[in-house]
Short mmCIF file of N, CA and C in Angstrom, two decimals:
data_model
loop_
_atom_site.label_atom_id
_atom_site.label_comp_id
_atom_site.label_asym_id
_atom_site.label_seq_id
_atom_site.Cartn_x
_atom_site.Cartn_y
_atom_site.Cartn_z
N MET A 1 118.17 101.97 92.84
CA MET A 1 117.91 100.54 93.63
C MET A 1 116.32 100.20 92.51
N ALA A 2 116.11 98.48 91.88
CA ALA A 2 115.68 98.60 91.72
C ALA A 2 114.18 98.41 92.70
N ALA A 3 113.74 98.90 91.55
CA ALA A 3 111.80 98.55 92.11
C ALA A 3 111.38 96.83 92.20
N HIS A 4 111.37 96.23 92.77
CA HIS A 4 111.63 94.70 92.84
C HIS A 4 111.39 93.82 94.10
N CYS A 5 110.46 93.48 94.83
CA CYS A 5 110.60 93.06 95.94
C CYS A 5 111.15 92.00 95.66
N GLN A 6 112.11 90.95 96.57
CA GLN A 6 112.98 89.58 96.64
C GLN A 6 112.00 88.85 97.34
N VAL A 7 110.83 89.18 97.84
CA VAL A 7 110.05 87.70 98.29
C VAL A 7 108.77 87.92 97.97
N THR A 8 108.19 88.99 97.66
CA THR A 8 106.64 89.04 96.73
C THR A 8 106.55 89.06 95.06
N GLY A 9 107.73 89.42 95.14
CA GLY A 9 108.03 89.67 93.28
C GLY A 9 107.37 90.95 92.65
N ALA A 10 107.03 92.01 94.00
CA ALA A 10 106.52 92.83 92.85
C ALA A 10 106.83 94.26 92.35
N GLU A 11 106.31 94.45 91.29
CA GLU A 11 106.72 95.15 90.05
C GLU A 11 106.28 96.33 89.75
N PRO A 12 106.68 97.27 89.53
CA PRO A 12 105.79 98.29 89.27
C PRO A 12 104.68 98.12 88.68
N GLY A 13 104.36 99.01 88.62
CA GLY A 13 103.35 98.37 87.11
C GLY A 13 102.86 100.03 86.64
N PHE A 14 102.02 99.45 85.17
CA PHE A 14 101.73 100.84 84.82
C PHE A 14 100.32 101.14 84.22
N GLY A 15 100.21 102.54 83.94
CA GLY A 15 98.87 102.98 83.81
C GLY A 15 98.68 104.28 83.55
N HIS A 16 97.53 105.24 83.67
CA HIS A 16 97.39 106.74 83.21
C HIS A 16 96.86 107.26 84.89
N SER A 17 97.69 108.37 84.79
CA SER A 17 97.22 109.15 85.28
C SER A 17 96.05 110.04 84.99
N ILE A 18 94.62 110.23 85.03
CA ILE A 18 93.80 110.83 84.43
C ILE A 18 93.01 112.65 85.13
N SER A 19 93.19 113.52 84.82
CA SER A 19 92.78 114.27 85.14
C SER A 19 91.60 114.49 85.07
N HIS A 20 90.78 115.66 85.89
CA HIS A 20 88.88 115.76 86.39
C HIS A 20 88.42 115.84 84.64
N SER A 21 89.31 116.49 83.83
CA SER A 21 88.62 116.72 82.48
C SER A 21 88.95 115.19 81.66
N HIS A 22 89.32 113.72 81.88
CA HIS A 22 89.19 112.99 81.87
C HIS A 22 90.87 112.93 80.21
N ARG A 23 91.95 113.87 80.60
CA ARG A 23 92.90 113.28 79.98
C ARG A 23 93.97 112.54 80.29
N ARG A 24 94.13 111.92 79.70
CA ARG A 24 95.12 110.53 80.62
C ARG A 24 96.59 110.94 80.17
N ASN A 25 98.19 110.61 80.81
CA ASN A 25 98.87 110.81 80.87
C ASN A 25 99.53 109.26 81.21
N LYS A 26 100.59 108.91 80.78
CA LYS A 26 101.77 107.79 81.04
C LYS A 26 101.66 108.05 82.63
N ARG A 27 101.92 106.52 84.18
CA ARG A 27 102.12 107.07 84.97
C ARG A 27 103.04 105.97 85.34
N ARG A 28 103.48 105.78 86.39
CA ARG A 28 103.88 104.36 86.94
C ARG A 28 103.81 104.26 88.08
N PHE A 29 103.33 102.96 89.00
CA PHE A 29 102.99 102.57 90.18
C PHE A 29 103.94 101.63 90.42
N ASP A 30 104.85 102.70 91.34
CA ASP A 30 105.59 101.77 92.25
C ASP A 30 105.36 100.98 93.18
N PRO A 31 105.94 99.97 93.46
CA PRO A 31 105.47 99.07 95.08
C PRO A 31 106.94 100.20 96.33
N ASN A 32 106.20 100.03 97.38
CA ASN A 32 106.93 100.34 98.37
C ASN A 32 108.62 99.54 98.98
N ILE A 33 109.11 99.69 98.16
CA ILE A 33 110.19 98.89 98.17
C ILE A 33 111.30 99.83 98.90
N GLN A 34 111.92 99.00 100.33
CA GLN A 34 112.58 99.07 101.53
C GLN A 34 113.47 98.27 101.56
N LYS A 35 114.18 98.34 101.84
CA LYS A 35 116.16 97.86 101.95
C LYS A 35 116.28 97.54 103.18
N LYS A 36 116.29 96.36 103.73
CA LYS A 36 115.91 96.17 104.81
C LYS A 36 117.95 94.73 105.13
N ARG A 37 117.66 95.11 106.19
CA ARG A 37 119.01 94.00 106.89
C ARG A 37 118.21 92.94 107.48
N TYR A 38 118.38 91.49 107.47
CA TYR A 38 118.03 90.70 108.23
C TYR A 38 119.44 89.77 108.94
N TRP A 39 119.18 88.91 109.96
CA TRP A 39 119.85 88.03 110.48
C TRP A 39 119.95 86.52 110.47
N VAL A 40 120.03 86.02 109.47
CA VAL A 40 119.43 84.83 109.50
C VAL A 40 120.30 83.55 109.73
N PRO A 41 119.87 82.47 110.89
CA PRO A 41 120.41 82.33 112.02
C PRO A 41 120.91 80.62 111.23
N SER A 42 120.29 80.58 110.10
CA SER A 42 120.29 78.60 109.58
C SER A 42 121.84 79.18 109.01
N LEU A 43 121.85 80.59 108.13
CA LEU A 43 123.32 80.87 107.17
C LEU A 43 124.48 82.00 107.86
N ARG A 44 124.30 82.12 109.77
CA ARG A 44 124.46 82.72 110.54
C ARG A 44 125.60 83.61 110.30
N ARG A 45 124.76 84.52 109.74
CA ARG A 45 125.43 85.89 108.95
C ARG A 45 124.10 86.76 108.23
N ASN A 46 124.18 88.31 108.28
CA ASN A 46 123.41 89.23 108.64
C ASN A 46 123.16 89.30 106.37
N VAL A 47 122.11 89.33 106.43
CA VAL A 47 121.44 89.18 104.55
C VAL A 47 120.48 90.62 104.00
N THR A 48 121.16 91.32 103.42
CA THR A 48 119.93 92.75 102.91
C THR A 48 119.23 92.20 101.77
N LEU A 49 117.62 92.93 101.63
CA LEU A 49 117.13 92.53 101.37
C LEU A 49 116.52 93.56 100.78
N THR A 50 115.76 93.49 99.35
CA THR A 50 114.96 94.63 99.57
C THR A 50 113.91 93.91 98.70
N VAL A 51 112.88 94.75 99.56
CA VAL A 51 111.76 94.21 100.17
C VAL A 51 110.25 95.01 99.78
N SER A 52 109.48 94.70 99.60
CA SER A 52 108.02 95.58 99.83
C SER A 52 107.41 95.43 101.07
N ALA A 53 106.41 96.52 101.62
CA ALA A 53 105.70 96.35 102.75
C ALA A 53 105.16 95.07 102.78
N ARG A 54 104.62 94.26 101.71
CA ARG A 54 103.95 93.14 102.02
C ARG A 54 105.56 92.36 102.19
N GLY A 55 106.11 92.25 101.67
CA GLY A 55 106.97 91.39 101.98
C GLY A 55 107.47 91.08 103.19
N ILE A 56 108.06 92.77 104.15
CA ILE A 56 108.48 92.40 105.20
C ILE A 56 107.10 92.02 106.08
N LYS A 57 105.74 92.24 105.64
CA LYS A 57 104.71 91.03 106.78
C LYS A 57 104.96 89.74 106.18
N THR A 58 105.40 89.51 105.29
CA THR A 58 105.48 87.75 104.97
C THR A 58 106.22 87.30 105.80
N ILE A 59 107.48 88.06 105.75
CA ILE A 59 108.69 87.70 106.44
C ILE A 59 108.22 87.72 108.24
N ASP A 60 107.35 88.52 108.55
CA ASP A 60 107.01 88.39 110.68
C ASP A 60 106.37 87.26 110.06
N VAL A 61 105.62 86.83 109.46
CA VAL A 61 104.47 85.90 109.76
C VAL A 61 105.17 84.45 109.09
N ARG A 62 105.41 84.07 108.48
CA ARG A 62 106.38 83.08 108.02
C ARG A 62 108.10 83.09 108.69
N GLY A 63 108.16 84.11 108.65
CA GLY A 63 110.54 83.65 109.82
C GLY A 63 110.95 83.78 107.93
N ILE A 64 111.83 84.38 108.94
CA ILE A 64 113.52 84.54 107.88
C ILE A 64 113.80 83.49 107.31
N ASP A 65 113.73 82.60 108.05
CA ASP A 65 114.84 81.29 107.88
C ASP A 65 113.36 80.53 106.48
N ALA A 66 113.00 80.59 106.15
CA ALA A 66 111.43 80.08 105.49
C ALA A 66 111.63 81.16 104.50
N VAL A 67 111.82 82.02 104.45
CA VAL A 67 111.85 83.11 103.07
C VAL A 67 112.74 83.07 102.62
N VAL A 68 114.39 82.89 103.54
CA VAL A 68 115.64 83.33 102.50
C VAL A 68 115.78 81.52 101.74
N ALA A 69 114.87 80.35 102.55
CA ALA A 69 115.04 78.57 102.24
C ALA A 69 114.20 79.19 101.03
N GLN A 70 112.79 79.80 100.51
CA GLN A 70 112.01 80.01 98.89
C GLN A 70 113.13 80.83 98.08
N ILE A 71 113.81 82.07 98.84
CA ILE A 71 114.74 82.56 97.99
C ILE A 71 115.59 82.59 96.75
N LEU A 72 116.64 81.13 98.25
CA LEU A 72 117.39 80.36 97.47
C LEU A 72 117.06 78.53 96.40
N ALA A 73 116.13 78.71 96.71
CA ALA A 73 115.37 77.89 95.62
C ALA A 73 115.03 78.86 94.86
N ARG A 74 114.69 79.51 94.47
CA ARG A 74 114.33 80.21 93.01
C ARG A 74 115.79 80.20 92.54
N GLY A 75 116.99 80.43 93.17
CA GLY A 75 118.55 80.53 92.49
C GLY A 75 118.98 81.77 92.70
N VAL A 76 118.69 82.81 93.95
CA VAL A 76 119.33 83.72 93.74
C VAL A 76 120.06 83.77 94.47
N LYS A 77 120.99 84.40 94.33
CA LYS A 77 122.54 84.71 95.20
C LYS A 77 121.69 85.78 96.07
N LEU A 78 122.47 85.39 97.72
CA LEU A 78 122.66 86.37 98.64
C LEU A 78 123.42 86.98 98.91
#
C-alpha cells in the first residue's frame, strides 16, 4: 500500500534518526495510512480510500460527499 493519503495528500517525510552520540542514519517518517470503506450517498455506492488519521478526521468534519467531490475535481478515479 502506498503511503499517500487521498484526502490530505500526506506523504512520507525523510530525515535522520540521531543516536545519543549524534551519529545520523537515514530514515523515513511514514504517515498513519489506513484503508477505509465509506458509503457515498451522492454516488450511491461504497468507495475505498487510503486515508491518514488526519484525513479520517477531515471526513468526519466536512462529510464524505464534500471530500469525494474534491477528490473527483482533482481528476482522481475512485
